[in-house]
PDB file of C-alpha atoms in Angstrom:
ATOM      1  CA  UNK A 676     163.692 106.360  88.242  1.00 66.00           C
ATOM      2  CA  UNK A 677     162.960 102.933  89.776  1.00 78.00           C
ATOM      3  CA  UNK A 678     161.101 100.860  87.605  1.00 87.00           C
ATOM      4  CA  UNK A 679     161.631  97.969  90.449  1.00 91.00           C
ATOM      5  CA  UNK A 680     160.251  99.935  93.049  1.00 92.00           C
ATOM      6  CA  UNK A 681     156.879  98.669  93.345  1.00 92.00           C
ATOM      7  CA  UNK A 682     157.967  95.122  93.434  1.00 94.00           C
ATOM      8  CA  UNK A 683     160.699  95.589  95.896  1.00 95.00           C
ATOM      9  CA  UNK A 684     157.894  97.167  98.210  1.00 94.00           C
ATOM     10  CA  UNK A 685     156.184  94.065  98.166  1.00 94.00           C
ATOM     11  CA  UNK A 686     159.379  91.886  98.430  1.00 96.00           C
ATOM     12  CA  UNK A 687     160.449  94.231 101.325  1.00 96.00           C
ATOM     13  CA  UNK A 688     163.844  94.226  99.426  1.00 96.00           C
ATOM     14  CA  UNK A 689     165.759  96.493  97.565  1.00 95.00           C
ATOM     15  CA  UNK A 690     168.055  94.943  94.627  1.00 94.00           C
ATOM     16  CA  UNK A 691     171.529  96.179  94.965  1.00 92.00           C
ATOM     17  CA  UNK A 692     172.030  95.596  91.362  1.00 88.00           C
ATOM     18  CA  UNK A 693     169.409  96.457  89.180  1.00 86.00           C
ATOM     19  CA  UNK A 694     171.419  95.432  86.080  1.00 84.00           C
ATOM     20  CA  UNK A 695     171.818  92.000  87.375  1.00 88.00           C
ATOM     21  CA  UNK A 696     168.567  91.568  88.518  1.00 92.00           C
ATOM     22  CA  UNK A 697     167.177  91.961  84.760  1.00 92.00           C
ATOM     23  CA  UNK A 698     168.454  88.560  83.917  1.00 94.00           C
ATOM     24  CA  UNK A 699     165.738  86.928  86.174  1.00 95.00           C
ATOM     25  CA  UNK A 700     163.056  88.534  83.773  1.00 94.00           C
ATOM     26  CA  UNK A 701     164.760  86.962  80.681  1.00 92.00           C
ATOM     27  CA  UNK A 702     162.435  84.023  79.336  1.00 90.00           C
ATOM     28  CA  UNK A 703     165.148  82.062  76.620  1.00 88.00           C
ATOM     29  CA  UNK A 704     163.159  83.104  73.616  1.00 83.00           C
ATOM     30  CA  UNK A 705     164.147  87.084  74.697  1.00 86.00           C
ATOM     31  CA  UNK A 706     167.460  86.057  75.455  1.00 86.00           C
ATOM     32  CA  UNK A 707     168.543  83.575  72.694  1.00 84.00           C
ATOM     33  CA  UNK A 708     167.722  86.318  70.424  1.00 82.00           C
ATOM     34  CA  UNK A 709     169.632  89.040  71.826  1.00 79.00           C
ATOM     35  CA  UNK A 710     173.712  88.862  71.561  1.00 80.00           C
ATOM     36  CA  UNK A 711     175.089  88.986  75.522  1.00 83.00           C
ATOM     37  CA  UNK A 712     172.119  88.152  77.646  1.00 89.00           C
ATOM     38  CA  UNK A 713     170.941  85.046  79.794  1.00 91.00           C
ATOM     39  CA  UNK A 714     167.903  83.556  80.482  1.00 91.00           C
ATOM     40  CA  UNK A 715     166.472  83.190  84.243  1.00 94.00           C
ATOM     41  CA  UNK A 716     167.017  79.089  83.609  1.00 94.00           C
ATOM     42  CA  UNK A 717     170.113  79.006  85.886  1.00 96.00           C
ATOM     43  CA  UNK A 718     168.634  81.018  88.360  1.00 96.00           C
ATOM     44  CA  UNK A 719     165.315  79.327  88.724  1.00 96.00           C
ATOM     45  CA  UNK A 720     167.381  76.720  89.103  1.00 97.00           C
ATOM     46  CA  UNK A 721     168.634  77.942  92.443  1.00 97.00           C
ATOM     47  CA  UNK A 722     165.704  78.744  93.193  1.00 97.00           C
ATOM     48  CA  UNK A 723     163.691  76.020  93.164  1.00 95.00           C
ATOM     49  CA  UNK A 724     166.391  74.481  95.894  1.00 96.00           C
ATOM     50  CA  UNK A 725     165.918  77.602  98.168  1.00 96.00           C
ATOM     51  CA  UNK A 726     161.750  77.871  98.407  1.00 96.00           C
ATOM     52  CA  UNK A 727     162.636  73.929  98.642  1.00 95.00           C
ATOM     53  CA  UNK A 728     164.568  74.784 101.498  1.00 96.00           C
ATOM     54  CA  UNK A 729     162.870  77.236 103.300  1.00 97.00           C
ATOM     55  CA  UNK A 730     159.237  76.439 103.017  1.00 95.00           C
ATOM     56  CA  UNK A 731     160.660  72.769 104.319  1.00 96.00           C
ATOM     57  CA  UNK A 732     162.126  74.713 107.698  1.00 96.00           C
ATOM     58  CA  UNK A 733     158.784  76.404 107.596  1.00 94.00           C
ATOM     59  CA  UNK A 734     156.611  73.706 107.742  1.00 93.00           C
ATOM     60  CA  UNK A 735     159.158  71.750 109.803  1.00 96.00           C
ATOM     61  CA  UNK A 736     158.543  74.396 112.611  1.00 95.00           C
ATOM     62  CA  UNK A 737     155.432  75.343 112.375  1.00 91.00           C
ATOM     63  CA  UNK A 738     153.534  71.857 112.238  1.00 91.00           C
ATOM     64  CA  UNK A 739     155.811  69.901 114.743  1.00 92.00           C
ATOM     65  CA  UNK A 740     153.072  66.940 115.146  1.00 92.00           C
ATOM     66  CA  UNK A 741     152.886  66.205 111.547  1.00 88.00           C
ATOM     67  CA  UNK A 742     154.614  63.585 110.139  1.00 89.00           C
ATOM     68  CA  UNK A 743     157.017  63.392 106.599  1.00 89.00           C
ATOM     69  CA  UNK A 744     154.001  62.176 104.864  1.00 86.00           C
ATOM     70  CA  UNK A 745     151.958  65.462 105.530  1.00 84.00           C
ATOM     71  CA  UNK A 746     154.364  67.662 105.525  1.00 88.00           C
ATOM     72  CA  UNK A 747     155.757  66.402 102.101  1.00 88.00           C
ATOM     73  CA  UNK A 748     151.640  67.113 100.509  1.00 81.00           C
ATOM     74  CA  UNK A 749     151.542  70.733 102.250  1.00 85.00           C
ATOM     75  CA  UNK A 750     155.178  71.254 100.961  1.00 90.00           C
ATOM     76  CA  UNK A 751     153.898  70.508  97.596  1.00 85.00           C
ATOM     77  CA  UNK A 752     150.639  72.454  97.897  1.00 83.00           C
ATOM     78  CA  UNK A 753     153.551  75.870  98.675  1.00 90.00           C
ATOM     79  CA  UNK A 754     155.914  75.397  95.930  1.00 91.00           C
ATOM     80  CA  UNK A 755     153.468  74.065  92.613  1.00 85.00           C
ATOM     81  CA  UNK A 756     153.034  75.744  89.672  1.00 81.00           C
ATOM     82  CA  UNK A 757     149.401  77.097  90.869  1.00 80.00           C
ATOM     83  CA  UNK A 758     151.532  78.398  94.291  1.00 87.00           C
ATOM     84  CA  UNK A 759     154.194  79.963  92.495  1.00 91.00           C
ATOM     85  CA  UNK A 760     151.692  81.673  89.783  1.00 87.00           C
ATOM     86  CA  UNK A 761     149.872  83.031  92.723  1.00 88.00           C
ATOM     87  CA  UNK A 762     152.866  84.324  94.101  1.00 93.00           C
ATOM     88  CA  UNK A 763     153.772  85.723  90.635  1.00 93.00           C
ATOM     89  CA  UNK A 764     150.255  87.874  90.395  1.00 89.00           C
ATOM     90  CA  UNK A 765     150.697  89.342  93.561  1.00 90.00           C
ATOM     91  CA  UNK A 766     154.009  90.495  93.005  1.00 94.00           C
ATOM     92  CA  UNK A 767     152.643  91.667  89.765  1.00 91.00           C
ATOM     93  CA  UNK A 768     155.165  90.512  87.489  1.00 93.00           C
ATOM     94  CA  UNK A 769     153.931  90.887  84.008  1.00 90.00           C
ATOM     95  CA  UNK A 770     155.147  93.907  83.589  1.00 90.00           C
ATOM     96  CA  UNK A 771     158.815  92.746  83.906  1.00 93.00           C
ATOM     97  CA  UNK A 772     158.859  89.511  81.902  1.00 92.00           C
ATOM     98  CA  UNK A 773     160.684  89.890  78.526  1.00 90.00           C
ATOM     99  CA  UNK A 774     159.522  87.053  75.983  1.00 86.00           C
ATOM    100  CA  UNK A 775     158.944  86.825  72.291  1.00 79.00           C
ATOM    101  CA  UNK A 776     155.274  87.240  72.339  1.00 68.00           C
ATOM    102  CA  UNK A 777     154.778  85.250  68.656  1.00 55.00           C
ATOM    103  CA  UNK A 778     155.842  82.283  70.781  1.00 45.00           C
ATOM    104  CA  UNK A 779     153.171  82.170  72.801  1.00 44.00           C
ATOM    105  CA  UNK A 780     149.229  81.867  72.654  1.00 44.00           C
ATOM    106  CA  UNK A 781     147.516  85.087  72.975  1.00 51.00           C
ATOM    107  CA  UNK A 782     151.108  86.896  73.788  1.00 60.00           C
ATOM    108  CA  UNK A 783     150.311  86.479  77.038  1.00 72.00           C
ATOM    109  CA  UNK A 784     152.639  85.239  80.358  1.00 79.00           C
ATOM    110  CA  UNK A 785     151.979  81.628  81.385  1.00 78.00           C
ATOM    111  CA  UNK A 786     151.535  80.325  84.517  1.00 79.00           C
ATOM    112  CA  UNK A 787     154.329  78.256  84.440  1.00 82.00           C
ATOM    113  CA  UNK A 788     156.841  81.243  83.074  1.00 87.00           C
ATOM    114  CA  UNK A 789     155.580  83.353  85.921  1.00 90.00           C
ATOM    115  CA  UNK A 790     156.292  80.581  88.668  1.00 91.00           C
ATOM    116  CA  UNK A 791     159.878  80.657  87.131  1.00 93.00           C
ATOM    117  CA  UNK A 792     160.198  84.186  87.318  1.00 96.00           C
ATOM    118  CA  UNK A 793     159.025  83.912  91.025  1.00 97.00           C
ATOM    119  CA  UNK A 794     162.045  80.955  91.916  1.00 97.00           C
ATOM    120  CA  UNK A 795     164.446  82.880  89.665  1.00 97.00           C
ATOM    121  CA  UNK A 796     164.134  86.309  91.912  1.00 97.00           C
ATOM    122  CA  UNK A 797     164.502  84.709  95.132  1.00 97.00           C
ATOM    123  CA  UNK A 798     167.623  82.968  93.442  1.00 97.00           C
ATOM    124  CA  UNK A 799     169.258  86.794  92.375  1.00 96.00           C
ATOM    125  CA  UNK A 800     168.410  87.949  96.141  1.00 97.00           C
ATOM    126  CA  UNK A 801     170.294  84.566  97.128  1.00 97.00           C
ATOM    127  CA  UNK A 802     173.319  85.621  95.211  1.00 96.00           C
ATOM    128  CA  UNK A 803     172.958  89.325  96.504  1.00 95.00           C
ATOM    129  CA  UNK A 804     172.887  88.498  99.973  1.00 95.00           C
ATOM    130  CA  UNK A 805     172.870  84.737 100.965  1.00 96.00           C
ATOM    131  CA  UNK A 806     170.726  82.498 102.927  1.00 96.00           C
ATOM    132  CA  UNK A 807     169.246  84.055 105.909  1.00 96.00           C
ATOM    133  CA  UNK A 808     168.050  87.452 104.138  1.00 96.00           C
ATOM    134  CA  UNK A 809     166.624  85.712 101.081  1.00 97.00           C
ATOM    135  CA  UNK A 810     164.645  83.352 103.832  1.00 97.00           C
ATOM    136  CA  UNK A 811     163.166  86.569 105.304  1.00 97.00           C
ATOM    137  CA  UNK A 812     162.266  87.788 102.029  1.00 97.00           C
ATOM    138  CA  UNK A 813     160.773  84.326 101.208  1.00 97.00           C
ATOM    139  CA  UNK A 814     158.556  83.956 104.181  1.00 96.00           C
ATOM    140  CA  UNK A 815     157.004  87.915 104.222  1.00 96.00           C
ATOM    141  CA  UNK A 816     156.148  87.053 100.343  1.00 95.00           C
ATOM    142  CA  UNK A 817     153.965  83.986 101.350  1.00 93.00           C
ATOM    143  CA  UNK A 818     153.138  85.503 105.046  1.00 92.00           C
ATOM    144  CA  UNK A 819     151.754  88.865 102.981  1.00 90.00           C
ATOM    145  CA  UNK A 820     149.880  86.478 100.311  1.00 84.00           C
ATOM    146  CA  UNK A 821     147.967  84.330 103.116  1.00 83.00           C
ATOM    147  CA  UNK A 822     147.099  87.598 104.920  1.00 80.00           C
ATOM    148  CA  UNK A 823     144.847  88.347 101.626  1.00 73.00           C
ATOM    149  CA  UNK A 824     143.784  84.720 100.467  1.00 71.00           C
ATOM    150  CA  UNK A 825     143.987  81.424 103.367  1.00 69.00           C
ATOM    151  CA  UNK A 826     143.005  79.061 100.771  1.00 68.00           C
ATOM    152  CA  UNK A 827     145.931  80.338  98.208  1.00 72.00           C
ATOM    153  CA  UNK A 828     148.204  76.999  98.874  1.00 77.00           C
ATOM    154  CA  UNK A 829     145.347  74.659  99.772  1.00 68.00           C
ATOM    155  CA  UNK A 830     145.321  72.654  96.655  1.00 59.00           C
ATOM    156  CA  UNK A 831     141.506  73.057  96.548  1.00 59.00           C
ATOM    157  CA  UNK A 832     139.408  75.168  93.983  1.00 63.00           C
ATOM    158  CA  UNK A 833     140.430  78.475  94.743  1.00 73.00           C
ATOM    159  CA  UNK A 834     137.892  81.169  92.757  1.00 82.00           C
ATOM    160  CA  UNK A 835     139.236  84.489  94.184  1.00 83.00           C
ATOM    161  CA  UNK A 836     142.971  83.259  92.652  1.00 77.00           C
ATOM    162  CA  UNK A 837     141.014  82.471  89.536  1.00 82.00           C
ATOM    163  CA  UNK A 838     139.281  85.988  89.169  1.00 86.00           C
ATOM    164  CA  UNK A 839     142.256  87.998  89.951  1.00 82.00           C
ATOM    165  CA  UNK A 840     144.517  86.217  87.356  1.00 78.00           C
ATOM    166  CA  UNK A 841     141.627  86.880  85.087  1.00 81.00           C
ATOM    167  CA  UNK A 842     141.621  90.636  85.568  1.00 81.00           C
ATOM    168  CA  UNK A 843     145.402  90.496  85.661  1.00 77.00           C
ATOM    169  CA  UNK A 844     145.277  89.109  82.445  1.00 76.00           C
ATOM    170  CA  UNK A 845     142.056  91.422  81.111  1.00 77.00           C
ATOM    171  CA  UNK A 846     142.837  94.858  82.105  1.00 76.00           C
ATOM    172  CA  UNK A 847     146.267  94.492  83.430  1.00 70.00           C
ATOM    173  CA  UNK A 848     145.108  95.769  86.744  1.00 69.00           C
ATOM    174  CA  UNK A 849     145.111  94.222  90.610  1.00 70.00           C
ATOM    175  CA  UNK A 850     141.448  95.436  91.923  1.00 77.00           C
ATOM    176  CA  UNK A 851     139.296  93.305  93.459  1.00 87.00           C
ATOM    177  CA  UNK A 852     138.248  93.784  96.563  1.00 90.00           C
ATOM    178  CA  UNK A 853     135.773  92.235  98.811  1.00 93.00           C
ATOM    179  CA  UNK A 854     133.112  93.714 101.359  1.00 94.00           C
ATOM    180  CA  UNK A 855     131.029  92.102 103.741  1.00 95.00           C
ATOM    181  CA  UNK A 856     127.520  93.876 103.804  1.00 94.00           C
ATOM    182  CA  UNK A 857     125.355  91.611 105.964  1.00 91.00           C
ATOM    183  CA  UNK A 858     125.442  89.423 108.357  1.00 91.00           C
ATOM    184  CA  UNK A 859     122.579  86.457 109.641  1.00 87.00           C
ATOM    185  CA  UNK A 860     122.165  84.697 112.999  1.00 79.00           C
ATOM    186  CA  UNK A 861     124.146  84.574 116.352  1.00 77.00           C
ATOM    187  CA  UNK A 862     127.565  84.778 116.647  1.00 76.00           C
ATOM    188  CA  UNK A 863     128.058  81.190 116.570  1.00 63.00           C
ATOM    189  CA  UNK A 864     125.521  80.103 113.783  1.00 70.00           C
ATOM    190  CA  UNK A 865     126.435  83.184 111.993  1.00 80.00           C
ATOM    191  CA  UNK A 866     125.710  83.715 108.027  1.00 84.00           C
ATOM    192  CA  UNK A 867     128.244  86.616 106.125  1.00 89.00           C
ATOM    193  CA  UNK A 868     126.826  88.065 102.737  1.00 92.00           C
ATOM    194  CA  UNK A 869     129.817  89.692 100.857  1.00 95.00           C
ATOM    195  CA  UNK A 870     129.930  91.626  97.613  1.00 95.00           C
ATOM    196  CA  UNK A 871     132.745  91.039  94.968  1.00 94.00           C
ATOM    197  CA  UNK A 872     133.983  94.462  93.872  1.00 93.00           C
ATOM    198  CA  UNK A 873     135.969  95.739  90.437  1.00 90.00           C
ATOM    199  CA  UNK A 874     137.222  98.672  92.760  1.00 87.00           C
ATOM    200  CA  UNK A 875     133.431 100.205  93.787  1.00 91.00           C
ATOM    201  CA  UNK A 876     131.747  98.615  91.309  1.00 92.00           C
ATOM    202  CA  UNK A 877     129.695  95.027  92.065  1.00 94.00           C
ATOM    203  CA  UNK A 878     130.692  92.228  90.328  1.00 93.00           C
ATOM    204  CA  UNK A 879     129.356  89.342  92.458  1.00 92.00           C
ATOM    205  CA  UNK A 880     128.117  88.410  95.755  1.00 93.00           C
ATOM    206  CA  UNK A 881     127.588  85.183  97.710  1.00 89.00           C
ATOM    207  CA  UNK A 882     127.795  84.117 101.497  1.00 88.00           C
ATOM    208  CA  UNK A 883     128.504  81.382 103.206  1.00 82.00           C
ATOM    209  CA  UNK A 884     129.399  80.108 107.153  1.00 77.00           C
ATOM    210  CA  UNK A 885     132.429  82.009 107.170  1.00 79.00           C
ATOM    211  CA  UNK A 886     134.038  85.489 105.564  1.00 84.00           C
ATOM    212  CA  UNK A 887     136.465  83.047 103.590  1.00 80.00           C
ATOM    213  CA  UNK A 888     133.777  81.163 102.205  1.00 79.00           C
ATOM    214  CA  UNK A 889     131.554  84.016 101.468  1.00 86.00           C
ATOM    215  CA  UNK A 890     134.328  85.679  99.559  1.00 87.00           C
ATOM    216  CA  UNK A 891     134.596  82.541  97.508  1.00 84.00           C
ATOM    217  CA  UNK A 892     131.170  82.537  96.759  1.00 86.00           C
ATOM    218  CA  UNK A 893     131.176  85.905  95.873  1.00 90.00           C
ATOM    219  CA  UNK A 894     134.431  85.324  93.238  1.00 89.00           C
ATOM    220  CA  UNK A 895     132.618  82.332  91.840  1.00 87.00           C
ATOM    221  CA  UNK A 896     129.402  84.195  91.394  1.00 91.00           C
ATOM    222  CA  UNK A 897     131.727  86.679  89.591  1.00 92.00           C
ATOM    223  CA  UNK A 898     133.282  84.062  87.381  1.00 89.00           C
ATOM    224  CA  UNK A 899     129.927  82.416  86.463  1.00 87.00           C
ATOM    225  CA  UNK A 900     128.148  86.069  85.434  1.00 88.00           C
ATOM    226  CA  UNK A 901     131.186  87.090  82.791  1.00 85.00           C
ATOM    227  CA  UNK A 902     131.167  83.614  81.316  1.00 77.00           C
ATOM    228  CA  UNK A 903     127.269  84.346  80.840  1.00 77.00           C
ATOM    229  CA  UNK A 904     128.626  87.650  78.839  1.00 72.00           C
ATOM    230  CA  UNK A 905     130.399  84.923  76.801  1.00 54.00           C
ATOM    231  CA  UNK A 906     133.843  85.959  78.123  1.00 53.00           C
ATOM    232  CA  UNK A 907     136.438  83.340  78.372  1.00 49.00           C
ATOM    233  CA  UNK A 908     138.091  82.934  81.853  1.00 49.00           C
TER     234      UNK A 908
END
């Protein structure tokens, strides 16, 4: 069996060594502990230089009027720890990360260990296959993340990230969805009311001048009714 095989579908990858690829799970307080094995630290090493790299040829490309200055901030706004964690939920990595959980508030995976977790994969494809395939894997990853979310490496307040990590988190499951049910006005003045869902069930709604801002609203309105059931988020 496969246990990679869900994450290679969304990587559009396969590992050709499974064995080697475990060492990019490997948080140091797993591996310090256990005689033989490495932590990811070398390999998110490497790849912090190659999402460096190719998100710089991205941008480079894509916004050809833009000068260092700007495309230094949107370079940022792709490789952060908030970019990288959201990269890290929608690969759904959890599952894979080998810690000591006594280390660690509420034996949960942090942001920050996720985003490593993210670099140190792309590094292991890297060493598997070299530049150009690891930049195709790269750029379908954040391509296939900005098809779901626009606002995901904006930099700005971004409530649908902050409700999925939440249920990631919660009930270990990736299941929101959201549904536009009504819309207001002509086509160019037009108002979009959208329901949050927990699979079919409604969690929040909100609308707004767009679907992206609806959504939002609807995620926030989410956020603010299981706070009022005095759950942390």
């Amino acid at each position: 069996m496969n246990k990679f095989e869900s994450l290679e579908k969304k990587l559009n990858y396969q590992f050709k060594n499974k064995s080697s690829i475990e060492e990019a799970f490997q948080h140091a307080s797993f591996a310090n502990e256990e005689e033989g094995l490495k932590s990811y630290d070398r390999r998110e090493f490497l790849g912090d230089a190659l999402l460096d790299m190719v998100v710089s040829e991205y941008l480079y490309q894509k916004y050809p009027s833009k000068n260092e200055g700007d495309l230094t901030v949107l370079r940022a706004q792709h490789v952060d720890e908030h970019a990288l964690n959201a990269i890290g939920l929608y690969l759904d990595l959890d599952p894979y990360i080998k810690f000591r959980p006594q280390k660690y508030h509420k034996n949960q995976v942090s942001e920050s260990m996720r985003g490593d977790v993210v670099e140190a994969i792309f590094a292991s494809i890297f060493l598997e296959t070299g530049y150009q395939e690891t930049k195709e894997v790269i750029l379908h990853v954040y391509q296939s993340l900005l098809s779901q979310d626009e606002d995901v490496f904006t930099g700005q307040k971004n409530y649908k990230s902050t409700l999925q990590e939440y249920y990631q988190k919660k009930y270990h499951k990736l299941s929101i969805n959201y549904q536009v049910y009504k819309t207001q006005g002509p086509p160019w003045d037009c108002i979009f009311y959208t329901y949050c869902k927990d699979g079919n069930r409604i969690i929040g709604q909100g609308f707004g001048g767009s679907k992206k801002e609806a959504s939002q609203m609807a995620a926030k309105d989410a956020l603010e009714r299981l706070k009022k059931k005095h759950e942390q988020v």
